[in-house]
Tab-separated table of C-alpha atoms and ligand atoms in Angstrom:
chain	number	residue	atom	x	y	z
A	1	UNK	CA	-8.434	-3.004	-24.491
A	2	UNK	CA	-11.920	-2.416	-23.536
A	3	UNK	CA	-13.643	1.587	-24.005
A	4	UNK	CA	-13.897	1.567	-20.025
A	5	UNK	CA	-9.808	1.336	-19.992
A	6	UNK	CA	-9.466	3.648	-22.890
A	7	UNK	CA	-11.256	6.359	-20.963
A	8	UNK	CA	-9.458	5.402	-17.624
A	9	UNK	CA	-6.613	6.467	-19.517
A	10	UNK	CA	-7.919	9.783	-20.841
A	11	UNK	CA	-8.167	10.807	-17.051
A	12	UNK	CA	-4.635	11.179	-16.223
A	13	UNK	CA	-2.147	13.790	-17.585
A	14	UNK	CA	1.195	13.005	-15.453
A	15	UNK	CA	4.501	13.863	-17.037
A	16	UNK	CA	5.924	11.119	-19.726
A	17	UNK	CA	8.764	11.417	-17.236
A	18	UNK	CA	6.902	10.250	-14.716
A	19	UNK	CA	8.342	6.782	-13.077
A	20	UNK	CA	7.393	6.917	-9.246
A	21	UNK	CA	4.099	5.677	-8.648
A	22	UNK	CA	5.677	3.292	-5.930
A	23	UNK	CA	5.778	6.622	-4.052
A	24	UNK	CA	3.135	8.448	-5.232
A	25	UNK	CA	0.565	8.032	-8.546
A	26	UNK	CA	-0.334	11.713	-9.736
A	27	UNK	CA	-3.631	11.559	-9.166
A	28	UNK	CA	-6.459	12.106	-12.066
A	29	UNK	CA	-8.323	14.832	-13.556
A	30	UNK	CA	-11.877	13.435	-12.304
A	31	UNK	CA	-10.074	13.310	-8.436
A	32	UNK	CA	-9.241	16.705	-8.876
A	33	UNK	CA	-12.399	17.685	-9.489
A	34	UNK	CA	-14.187	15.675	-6.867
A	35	UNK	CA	-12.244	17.529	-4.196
A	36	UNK	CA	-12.737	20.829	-5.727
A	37	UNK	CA	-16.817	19.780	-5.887
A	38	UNK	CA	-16.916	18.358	-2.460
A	39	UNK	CA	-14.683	21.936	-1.345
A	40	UNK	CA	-16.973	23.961	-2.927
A	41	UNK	CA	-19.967	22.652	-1.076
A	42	UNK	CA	-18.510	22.806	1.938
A	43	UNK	CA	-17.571	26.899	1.306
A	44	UNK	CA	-20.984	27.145	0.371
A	45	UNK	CA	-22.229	26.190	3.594
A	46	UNK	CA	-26.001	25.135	2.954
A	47	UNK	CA	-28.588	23.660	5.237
A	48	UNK	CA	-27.102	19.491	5.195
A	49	UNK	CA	-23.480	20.224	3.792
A	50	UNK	CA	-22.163	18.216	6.739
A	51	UNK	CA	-24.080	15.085	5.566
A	52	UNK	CA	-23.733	15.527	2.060
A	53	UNK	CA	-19.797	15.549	2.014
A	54	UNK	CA	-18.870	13.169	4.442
A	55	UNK	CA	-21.448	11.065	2.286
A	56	UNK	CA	-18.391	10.282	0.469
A	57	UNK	CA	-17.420	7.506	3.174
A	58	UNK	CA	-20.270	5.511	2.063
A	59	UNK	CA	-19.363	5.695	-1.609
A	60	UNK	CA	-15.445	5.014	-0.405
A	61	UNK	CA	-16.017	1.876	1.583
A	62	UNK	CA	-18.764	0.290	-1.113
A	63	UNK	CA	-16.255	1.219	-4.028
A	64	UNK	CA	-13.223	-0.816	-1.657
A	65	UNK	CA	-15.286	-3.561	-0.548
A	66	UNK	CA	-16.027	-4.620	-3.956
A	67	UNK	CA	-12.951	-4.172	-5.420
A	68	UNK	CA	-11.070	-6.160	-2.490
A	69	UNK	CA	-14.091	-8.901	-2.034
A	70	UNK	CA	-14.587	-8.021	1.579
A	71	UNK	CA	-18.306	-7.084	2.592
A	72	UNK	CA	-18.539	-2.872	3.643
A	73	UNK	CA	-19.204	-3.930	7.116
A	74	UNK	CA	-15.704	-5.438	7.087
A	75	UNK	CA	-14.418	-2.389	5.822
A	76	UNK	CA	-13.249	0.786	7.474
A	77	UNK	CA	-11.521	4.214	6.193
A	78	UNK	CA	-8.060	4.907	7.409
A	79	UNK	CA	-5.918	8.736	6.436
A	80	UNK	CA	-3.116	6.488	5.449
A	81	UNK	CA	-1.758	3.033	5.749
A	82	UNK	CA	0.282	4.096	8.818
A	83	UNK	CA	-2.665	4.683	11.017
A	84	UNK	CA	-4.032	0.716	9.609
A	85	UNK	CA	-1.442	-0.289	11.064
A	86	UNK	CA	-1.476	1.415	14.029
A	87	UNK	CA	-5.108	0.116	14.755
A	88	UNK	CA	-4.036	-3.442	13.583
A	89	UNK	CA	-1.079	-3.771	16.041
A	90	UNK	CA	-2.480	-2.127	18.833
A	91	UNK	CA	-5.322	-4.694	18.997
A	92	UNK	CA	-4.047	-8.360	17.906
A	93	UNK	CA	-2.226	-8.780	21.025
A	94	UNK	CA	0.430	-12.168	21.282
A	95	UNK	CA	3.005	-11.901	18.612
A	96	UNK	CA	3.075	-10.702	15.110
A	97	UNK	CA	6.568	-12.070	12.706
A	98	UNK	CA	7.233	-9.074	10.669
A	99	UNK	CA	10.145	-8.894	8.374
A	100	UNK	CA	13.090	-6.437	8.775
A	101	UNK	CA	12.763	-5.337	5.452
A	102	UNK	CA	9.131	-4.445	5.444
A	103	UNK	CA	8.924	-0.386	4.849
A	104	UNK	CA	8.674	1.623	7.681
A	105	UNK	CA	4.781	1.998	8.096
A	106	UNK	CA	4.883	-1.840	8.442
A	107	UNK	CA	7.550	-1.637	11.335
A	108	UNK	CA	6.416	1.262	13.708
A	109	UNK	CA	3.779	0.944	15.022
A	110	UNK	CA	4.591	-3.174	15.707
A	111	UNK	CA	7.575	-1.851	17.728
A	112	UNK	CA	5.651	0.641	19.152
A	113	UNK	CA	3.126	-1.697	20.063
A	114	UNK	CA	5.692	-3.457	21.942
A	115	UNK	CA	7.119	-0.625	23.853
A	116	UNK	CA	2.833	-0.213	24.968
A	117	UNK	CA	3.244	-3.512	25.951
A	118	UNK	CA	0.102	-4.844	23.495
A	119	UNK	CA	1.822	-6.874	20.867
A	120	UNK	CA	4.940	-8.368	20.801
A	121	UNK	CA	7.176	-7.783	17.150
A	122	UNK	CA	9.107	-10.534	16.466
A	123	UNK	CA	11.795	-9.498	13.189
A	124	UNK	CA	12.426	-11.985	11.087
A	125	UNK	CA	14.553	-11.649	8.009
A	126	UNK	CA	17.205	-9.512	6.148
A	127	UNK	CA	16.345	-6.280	5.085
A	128	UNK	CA	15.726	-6.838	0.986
A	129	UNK	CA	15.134	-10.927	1.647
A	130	UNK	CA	12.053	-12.136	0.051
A	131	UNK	CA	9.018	-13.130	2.272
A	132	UNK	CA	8.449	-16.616	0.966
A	133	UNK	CA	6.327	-19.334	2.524
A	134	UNK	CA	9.445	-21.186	3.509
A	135	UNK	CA	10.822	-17.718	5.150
A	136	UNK	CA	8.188	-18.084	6.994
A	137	UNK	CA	8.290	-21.376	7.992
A	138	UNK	CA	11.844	-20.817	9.370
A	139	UNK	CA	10.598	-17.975	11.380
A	140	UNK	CA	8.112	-19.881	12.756
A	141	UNK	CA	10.094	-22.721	13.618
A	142	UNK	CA	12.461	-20.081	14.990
A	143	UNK	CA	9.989	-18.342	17.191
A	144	UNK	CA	8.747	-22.720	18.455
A	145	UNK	CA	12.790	-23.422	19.018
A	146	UNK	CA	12.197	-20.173	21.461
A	147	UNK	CA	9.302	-21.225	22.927
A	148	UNK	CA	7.134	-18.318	21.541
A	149	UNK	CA	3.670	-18.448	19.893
A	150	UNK	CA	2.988	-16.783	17.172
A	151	UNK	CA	-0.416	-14.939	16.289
A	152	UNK	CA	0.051	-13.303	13.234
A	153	UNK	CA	2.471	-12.563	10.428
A	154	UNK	CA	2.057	-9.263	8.744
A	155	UNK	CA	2.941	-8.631	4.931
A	156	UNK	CA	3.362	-6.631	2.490
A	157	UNK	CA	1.775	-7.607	-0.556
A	158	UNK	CA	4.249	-6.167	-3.503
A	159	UNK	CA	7.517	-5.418	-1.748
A	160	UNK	CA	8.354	-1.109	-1.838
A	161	UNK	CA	12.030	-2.039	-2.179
A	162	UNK	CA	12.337	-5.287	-4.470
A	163	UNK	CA	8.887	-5.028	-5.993
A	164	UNK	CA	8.793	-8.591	-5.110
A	165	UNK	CA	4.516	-9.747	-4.955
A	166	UNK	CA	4.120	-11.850	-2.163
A	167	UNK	CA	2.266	-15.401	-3.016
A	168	UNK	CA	-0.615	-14.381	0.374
A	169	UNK	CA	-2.293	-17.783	-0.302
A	170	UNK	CA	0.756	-19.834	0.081
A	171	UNK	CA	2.133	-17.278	2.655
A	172	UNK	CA	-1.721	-18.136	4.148
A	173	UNK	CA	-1.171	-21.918	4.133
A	174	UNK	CA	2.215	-21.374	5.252
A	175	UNK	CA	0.959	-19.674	8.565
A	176	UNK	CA	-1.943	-21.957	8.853
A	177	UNK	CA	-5.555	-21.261	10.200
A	178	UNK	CA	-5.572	-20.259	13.726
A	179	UNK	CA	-3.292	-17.489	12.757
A	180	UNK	CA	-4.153	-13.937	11.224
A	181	UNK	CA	-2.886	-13.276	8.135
A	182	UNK	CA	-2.113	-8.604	8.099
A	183	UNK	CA	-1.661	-7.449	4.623
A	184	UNK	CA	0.039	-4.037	3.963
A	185	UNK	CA	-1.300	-3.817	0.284
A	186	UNK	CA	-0.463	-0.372	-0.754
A	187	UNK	CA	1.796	-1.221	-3.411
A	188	UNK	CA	-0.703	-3.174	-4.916
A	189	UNK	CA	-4.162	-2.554	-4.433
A	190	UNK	CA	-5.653	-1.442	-7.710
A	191	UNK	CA	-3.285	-2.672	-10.162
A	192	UNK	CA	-3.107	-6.744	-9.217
A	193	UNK	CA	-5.464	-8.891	-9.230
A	194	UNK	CA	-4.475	-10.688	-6.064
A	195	UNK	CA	-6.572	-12.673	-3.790
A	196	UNK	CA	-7.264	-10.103	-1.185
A	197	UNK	CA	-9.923	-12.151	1.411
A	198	UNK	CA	-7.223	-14.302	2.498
A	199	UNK	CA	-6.255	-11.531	4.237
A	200	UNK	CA	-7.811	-10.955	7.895
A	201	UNK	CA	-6.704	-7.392	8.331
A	202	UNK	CA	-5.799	-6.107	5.222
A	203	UNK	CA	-4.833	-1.821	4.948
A	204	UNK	CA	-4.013	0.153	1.890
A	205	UNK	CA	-3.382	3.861	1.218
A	206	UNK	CA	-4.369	5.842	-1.692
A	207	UNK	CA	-2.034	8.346	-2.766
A	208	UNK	CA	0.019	5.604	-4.817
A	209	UNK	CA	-1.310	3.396	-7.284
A	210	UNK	CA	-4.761	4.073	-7.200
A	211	UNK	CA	-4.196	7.536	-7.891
A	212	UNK	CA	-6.405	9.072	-5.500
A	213	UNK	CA	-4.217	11.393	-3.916
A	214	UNK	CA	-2.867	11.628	-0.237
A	215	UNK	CA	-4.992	11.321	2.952
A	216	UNK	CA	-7.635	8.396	2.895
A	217	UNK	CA	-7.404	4.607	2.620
A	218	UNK	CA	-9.065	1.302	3.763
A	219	UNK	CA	-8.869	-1.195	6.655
A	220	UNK	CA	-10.716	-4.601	5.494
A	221	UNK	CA	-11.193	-7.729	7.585
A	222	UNK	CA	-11.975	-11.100	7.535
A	223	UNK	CA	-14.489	-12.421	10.051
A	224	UNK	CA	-11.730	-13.751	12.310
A	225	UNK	CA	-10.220	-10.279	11.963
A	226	UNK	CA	-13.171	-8.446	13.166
A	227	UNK	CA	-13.140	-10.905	16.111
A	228	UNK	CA	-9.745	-10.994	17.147
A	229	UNK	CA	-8.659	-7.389	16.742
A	230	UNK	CA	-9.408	-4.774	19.179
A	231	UNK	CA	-10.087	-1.933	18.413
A	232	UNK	CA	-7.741	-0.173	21.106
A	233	UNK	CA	-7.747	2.986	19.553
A	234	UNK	CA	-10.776	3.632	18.502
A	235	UNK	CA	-12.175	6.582	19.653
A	236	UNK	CA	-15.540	8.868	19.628
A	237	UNK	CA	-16.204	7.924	16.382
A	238	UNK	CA	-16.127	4.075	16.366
A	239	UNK	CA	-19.088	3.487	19.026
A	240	UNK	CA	-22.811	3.380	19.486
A	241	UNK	CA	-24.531	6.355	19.489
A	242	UNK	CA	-21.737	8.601	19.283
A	243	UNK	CA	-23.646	12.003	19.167
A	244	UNK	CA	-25.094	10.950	22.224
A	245	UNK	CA	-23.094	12.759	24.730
A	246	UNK	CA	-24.184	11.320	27.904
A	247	UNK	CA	-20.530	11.134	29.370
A	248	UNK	CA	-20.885	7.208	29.604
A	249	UNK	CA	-18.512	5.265	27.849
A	250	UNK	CA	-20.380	3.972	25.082
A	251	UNK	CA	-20.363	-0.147	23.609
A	252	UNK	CA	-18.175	-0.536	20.578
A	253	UNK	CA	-19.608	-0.738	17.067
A	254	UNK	CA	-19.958	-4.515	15.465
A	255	UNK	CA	-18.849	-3.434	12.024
A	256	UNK	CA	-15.409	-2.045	11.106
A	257	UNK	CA	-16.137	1.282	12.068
A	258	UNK	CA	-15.708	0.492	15.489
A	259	UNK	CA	-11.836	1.770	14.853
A	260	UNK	CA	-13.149	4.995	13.813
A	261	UNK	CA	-11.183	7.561	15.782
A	262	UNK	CA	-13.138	10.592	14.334
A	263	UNK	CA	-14.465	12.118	10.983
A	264	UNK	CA	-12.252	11.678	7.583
A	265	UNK	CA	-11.392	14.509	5.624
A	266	UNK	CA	-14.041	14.381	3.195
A	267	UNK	CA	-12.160	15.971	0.306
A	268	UNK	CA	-9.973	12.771	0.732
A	269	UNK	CA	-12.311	10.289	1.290
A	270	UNK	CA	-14.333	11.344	-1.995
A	271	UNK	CA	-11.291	11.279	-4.042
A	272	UNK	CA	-10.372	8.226	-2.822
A	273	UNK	CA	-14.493	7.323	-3.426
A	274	UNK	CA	-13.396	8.486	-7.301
A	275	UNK	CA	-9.874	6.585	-7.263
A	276	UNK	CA	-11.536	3.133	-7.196
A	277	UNK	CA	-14.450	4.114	-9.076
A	278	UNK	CA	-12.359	4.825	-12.147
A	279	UNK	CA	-9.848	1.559	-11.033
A	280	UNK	CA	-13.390	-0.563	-11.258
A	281	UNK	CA	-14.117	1.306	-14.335
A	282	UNK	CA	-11.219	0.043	-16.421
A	283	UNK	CA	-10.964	-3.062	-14.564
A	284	UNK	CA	-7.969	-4.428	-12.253
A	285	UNK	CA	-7.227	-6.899	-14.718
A	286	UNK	CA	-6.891	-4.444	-18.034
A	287	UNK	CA	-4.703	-2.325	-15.690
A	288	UNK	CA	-2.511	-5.154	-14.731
A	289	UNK	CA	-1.451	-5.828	-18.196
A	290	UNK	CA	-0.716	-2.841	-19.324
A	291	UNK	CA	1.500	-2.629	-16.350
A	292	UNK	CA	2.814	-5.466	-17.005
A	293	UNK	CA	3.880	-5.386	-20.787
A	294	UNK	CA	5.163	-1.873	-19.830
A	295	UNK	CA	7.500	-3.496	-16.815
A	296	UNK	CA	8.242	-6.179	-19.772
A	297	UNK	CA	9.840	-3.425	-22.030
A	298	UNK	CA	11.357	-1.532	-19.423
A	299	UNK	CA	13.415	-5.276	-18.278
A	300	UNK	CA	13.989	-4.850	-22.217
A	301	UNK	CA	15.249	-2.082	-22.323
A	302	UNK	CA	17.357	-2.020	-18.999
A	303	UNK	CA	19.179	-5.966	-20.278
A	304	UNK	CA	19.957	-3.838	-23.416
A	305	UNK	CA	22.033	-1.352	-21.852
A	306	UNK	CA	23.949	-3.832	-19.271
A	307	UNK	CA	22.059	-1.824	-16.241
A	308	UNK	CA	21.915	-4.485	-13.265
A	309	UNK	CA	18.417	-5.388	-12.464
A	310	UNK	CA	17.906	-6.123	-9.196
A	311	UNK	CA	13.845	-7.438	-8.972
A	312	UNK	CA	12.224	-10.448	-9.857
A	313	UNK	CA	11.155	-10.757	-13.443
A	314	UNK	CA	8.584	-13.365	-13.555
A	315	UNK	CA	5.282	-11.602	-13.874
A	316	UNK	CA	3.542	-13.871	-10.906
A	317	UNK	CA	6.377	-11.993	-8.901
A	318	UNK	CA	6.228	-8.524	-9.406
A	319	UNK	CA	4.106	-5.729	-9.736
A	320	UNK	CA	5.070	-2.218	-11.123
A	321	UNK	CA	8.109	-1.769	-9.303
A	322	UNK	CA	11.512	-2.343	-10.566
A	323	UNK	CA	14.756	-1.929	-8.829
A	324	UNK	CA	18.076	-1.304	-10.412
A	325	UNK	CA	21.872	-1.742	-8.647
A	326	UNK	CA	24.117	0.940	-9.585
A	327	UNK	CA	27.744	0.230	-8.660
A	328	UNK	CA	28.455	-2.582	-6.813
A	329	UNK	CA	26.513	-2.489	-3.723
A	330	UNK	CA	28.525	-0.768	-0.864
A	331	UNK	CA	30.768	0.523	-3.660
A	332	UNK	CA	30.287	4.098	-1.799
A	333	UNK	CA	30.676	4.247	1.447
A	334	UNK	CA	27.416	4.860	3.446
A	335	UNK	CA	27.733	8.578	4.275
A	336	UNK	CA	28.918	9.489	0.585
A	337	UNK	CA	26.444	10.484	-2.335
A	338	UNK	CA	27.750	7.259	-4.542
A	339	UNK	CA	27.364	6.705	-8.158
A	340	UNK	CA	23.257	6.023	-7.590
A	341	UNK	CA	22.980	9.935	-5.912
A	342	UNK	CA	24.549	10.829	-9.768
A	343	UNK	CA	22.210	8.722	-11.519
A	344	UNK	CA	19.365	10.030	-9.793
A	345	UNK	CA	20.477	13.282	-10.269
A	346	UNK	CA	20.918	12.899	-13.948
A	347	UNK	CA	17.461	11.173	-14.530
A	348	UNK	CA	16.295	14.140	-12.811
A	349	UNK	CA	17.657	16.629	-15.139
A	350	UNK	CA	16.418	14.856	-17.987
A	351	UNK	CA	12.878	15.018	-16.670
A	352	UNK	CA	12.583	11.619	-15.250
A	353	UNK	CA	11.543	11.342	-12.159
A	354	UNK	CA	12.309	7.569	-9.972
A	355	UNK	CA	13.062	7.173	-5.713
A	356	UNK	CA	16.918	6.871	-4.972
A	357	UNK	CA	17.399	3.974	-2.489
A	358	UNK	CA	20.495	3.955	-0.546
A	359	UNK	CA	23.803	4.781	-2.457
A	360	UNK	CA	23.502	1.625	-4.950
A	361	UNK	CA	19.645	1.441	-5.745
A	362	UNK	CA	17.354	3.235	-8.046
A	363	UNK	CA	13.328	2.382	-8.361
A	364	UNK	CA	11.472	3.041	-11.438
A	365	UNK	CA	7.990	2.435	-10.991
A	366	UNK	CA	5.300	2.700	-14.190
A	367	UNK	CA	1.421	2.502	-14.190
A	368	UNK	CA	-0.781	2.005	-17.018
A	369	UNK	CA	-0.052	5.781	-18.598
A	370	UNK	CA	3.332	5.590	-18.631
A	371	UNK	CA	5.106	5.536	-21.861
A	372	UNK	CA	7.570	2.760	-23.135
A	373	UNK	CA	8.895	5.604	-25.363
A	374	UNK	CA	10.953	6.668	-22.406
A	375	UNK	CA	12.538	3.651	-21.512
A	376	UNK	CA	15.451	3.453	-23.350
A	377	UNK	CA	16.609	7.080	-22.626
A	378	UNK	CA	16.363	5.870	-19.281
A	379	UNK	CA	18.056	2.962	-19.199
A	380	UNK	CA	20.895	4.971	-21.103
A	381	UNK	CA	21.121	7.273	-18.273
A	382	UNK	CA	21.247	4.513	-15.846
A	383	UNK	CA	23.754	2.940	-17.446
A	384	UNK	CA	26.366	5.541	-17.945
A	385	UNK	CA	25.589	6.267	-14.247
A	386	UNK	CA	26.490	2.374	-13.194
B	1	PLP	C1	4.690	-0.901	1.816
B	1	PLP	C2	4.319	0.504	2.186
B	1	PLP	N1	3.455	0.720	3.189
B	1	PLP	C3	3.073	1.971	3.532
B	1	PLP	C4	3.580	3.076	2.874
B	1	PLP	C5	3.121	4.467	3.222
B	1	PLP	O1	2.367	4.504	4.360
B	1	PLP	P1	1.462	5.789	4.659
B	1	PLP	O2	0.251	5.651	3.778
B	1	PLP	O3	1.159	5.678	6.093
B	1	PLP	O4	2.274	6.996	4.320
B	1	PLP	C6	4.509	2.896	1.842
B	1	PLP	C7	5.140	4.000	1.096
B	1	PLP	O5	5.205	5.140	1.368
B	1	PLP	C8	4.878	1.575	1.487
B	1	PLP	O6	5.720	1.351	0.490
C-alpha cells in the first residue's frame, strides 16, 4: 500500500468493534478538526467570516466532482441523500421504476412525488430481489404490457440490505438512452471504483463510508440530467442574483446549483470538503482492496463457523456490506424479538457493534480500518446465536 493510504489510515480511531459503516463510518480525526476550525471562526465573528466558511462549498463540490468524474457545474451539495432525492423526483416528471426493496430514502419521496402529482413511482420487485439488467427488463416490459412509458429507473448502487453492487453500465444499457439513469450511491461512493458518469442524477450522503460525518452530500448530473430535471424545489438559493431582493421571481441558475434551496451548514459541508480529500488522498482503489480482502476473511471466517451468509460473494458484486440469516427466516414470528434480536444483543455486549435487520438478519459492514482480528469472535457469536 502506498504512504498516502498508510496515512489515510492513521486518521481514524473507531472502535476494533466497530462493524456498521453501512449505517454510519465514524468519522476521522482531520473531520473533527475541520468542523471545530470552521466553528471557531464563525464564534470569532471577524470582518468576512460569512465568506470564508461557507467557502467550504467550493472545496466540497471540486473534491466530489473529481472523485465521481462529473464536472463542478454538474455538481450540487445536498444535507443528506434524502433531500437528492427529493429534488430528483420532484423534477423528472413521467415515470420512474424503483424497486420495492430500495431503502427508504430511495422510496419516499418517489411516492410522495406521486401523491404531488409530479412523477409517477412505478414498484417493481421483491423487497431483498437483486436489481439486475434482466429485472429490469421485465419491469419494463411490464410497465409496455400496461401501456406505460417509462422515464427513468432509479438505483441504488451497493444494495443497504444485501450489499449486492449493482452492474450501472449494464443496468444503463439495459434502460437504454432516452432514459435517465438516478443513482442512490451512498453505500458506495468512496470505497468502489464504479463508473459513476453513467449516471444522470446521481446523490450520495456523507455520514457513511466516506466518513465525513452527518449533514452534507452531493447531487451530480449528466448533461441530459441537468436538462431534463427540474429543479421544482429549488428555492432562494438556486437562482440568479439571489441577494438581489427585488421581489421578482428571479431565472433559474444553469449549473447544478439551481436546486439550491438555501445555505449548507458549513461545519458539514467542510467536513464533507475533508471526507473526500482524505478518500482522494489514499485513493478509491487502495481503499477498495483493503475492503475487500477484509470482506474476504470475514466470508472466511463466517463459512468456518456454519453462520448462513446471505450476500453475494463475488467481489464484482459486493461492496462492504455483508448480511447474515439467523434462524430460518420467519422462524420468529414478526412481532417477537427472534433469535437475530439475541444475536445482536450479544455482539453488542461483546463490543461489536452491526444493524439488526428484521428478526432473521444481521449486517456487518467493515471499511479499510477495521480489523480481521475480530472476525472470528464474531462469527462465533453469530453462530451460537443461529
Ligand atoms: C441506500 C441508502 N440511501 C440513503 C440512506 C440514508 O439517506 P439520508 O442520507 O437521507 O439519511 C441510506 C441509509 O441510511 C441508504 O442505505
Amino acid at each position: 500500500m502506498t504512504d498516502g493510504f498508510d496515512a489515510y489510515l492513521a486518521f481514524f480511531g473507531e472502535e476494533p468493534g466497530y462493524l456498521n459503516f453501512a449505517s454510519y463510518g465514524p468519522p476521522s480525526t482531520a473531520v473533527a478538526q475541520r468542523a471545530a476550525d470552521l466553528m471557531a471562526i464563525a464564534v470569532g465573528g471577524a470582518v468576512g467570516a460569512s465568506d470564508v466558511v461557507h467557502a467550504e462549498d467550493a472545496r466540497a463540490r471540486a473534491a466530489f466532482a473529481r472523485l465521481s468524474g462529473f464536472g463542478v457545474d454538474s455538481v450540487a451539495l445536498v444535507p443528506h441523500t434524502s433531500l437528492g432525492l427529493f429534488q430528483v423526483a420532484f423534477g423528472v416528471g413521467g415515470t420512474v421504476l424503483v424497486s420495492r426493496g430500495e431503502f427508504p430514502a430511495n422510496l419516499y419521496p418517489w411516492l410522495r412525488s406521486r401523491e404531488a402529482g409530479l412523477t409517477d413511482a412505478r414498484l417493481f420487485g421483491a423487497v431483498g430481489e437483486r436489481v439486475t439488467p434482466d429485472a429490469v427488463a421485465a419491469a419494463l416490459d411490464d410497465a409496455r404490457a400496461a401501456g406505460v412509458q417509462v422515464t427513468a429507473l432509479a438505483v441504488s448502487a451497493v444494495d443497504f440490505r444485501t450489499g449486492f453492487r449493482a452492474d450501472l453500465p449494464a443496468l444503463r444499457a439495459a434502460i437504454g438512452p432516452d432514459r435517465l439513469l438516478i443513482v442512490d450511491g451512498i453505500q458506495g461512493f468512496g470505497v468502489v471504483d464504479l463508473p459513476w458518469t453513467v449516471a444522470d442524477a446521481l446523490v450520495v450522503g456523507g455520514q457513511k463510508w466516506l466518513r465525513a460525518g452527518w449533514g452534507a452530500g452531493a447531487l451530480a448530473f449528466s448533461p441530459a440530467g441537468l436538462e431534463r430535471i427540474r429543479p421544482i424545489l429549488g428555492g432562494w438559493t438556486g437562482v440568479v442574483d439571489p441577494s438581489h431582493y427585488d421581489g421578482e421571481e428571479h431565472p433559474v441558475r444553469a449549473d447544478a446549483l439551481r436546486f439550491g434551496i438555501s445555505n449548507l451548514s458549513p461545519f458539514a459541508t467542510g467536513a464533507f470538503a475533508t471526507a473526500l480529500e482524505l478518500v482522494e488522498s489514499a485513493g478509491v482503489e487502495a481503499i477498495e482492496t483493503a475492503i475487500s480482502s477484509r470482506v474476504d476473511a470475514l466470508l472466511a471466517a463466517l463459512d468456518a463457523a456454519g453462520v448462513d451468509v446471505l450476500s453475494a460473494r463475488g467481489p464484482a458484486e459486493r461492496a462492504g456490506i455483508v448480511a447474515v440469516g439467523i434462524g430460518s427466516p420467519g422462524h420468529a414470528p414478526a412481532d417477537s424479538p427472534g433469535r437475530a434480536h439475541e444475536a445482536h444483543a450479544a455482539l453488542a455486549a461483546a463490543g461489536y457493534t452491526a444493524t439488526l435487520h428484521g428478526n432473521d438478519r444481521i449486517r456487518l459492514a467493515v471499511h479499510a480500518t477495521t480489523s480481521p482480528a475480530v472476525f472470528d469472535a464474531v462469527a462465533t457469536i453469530l453462530k451460537d446465536h443461529s
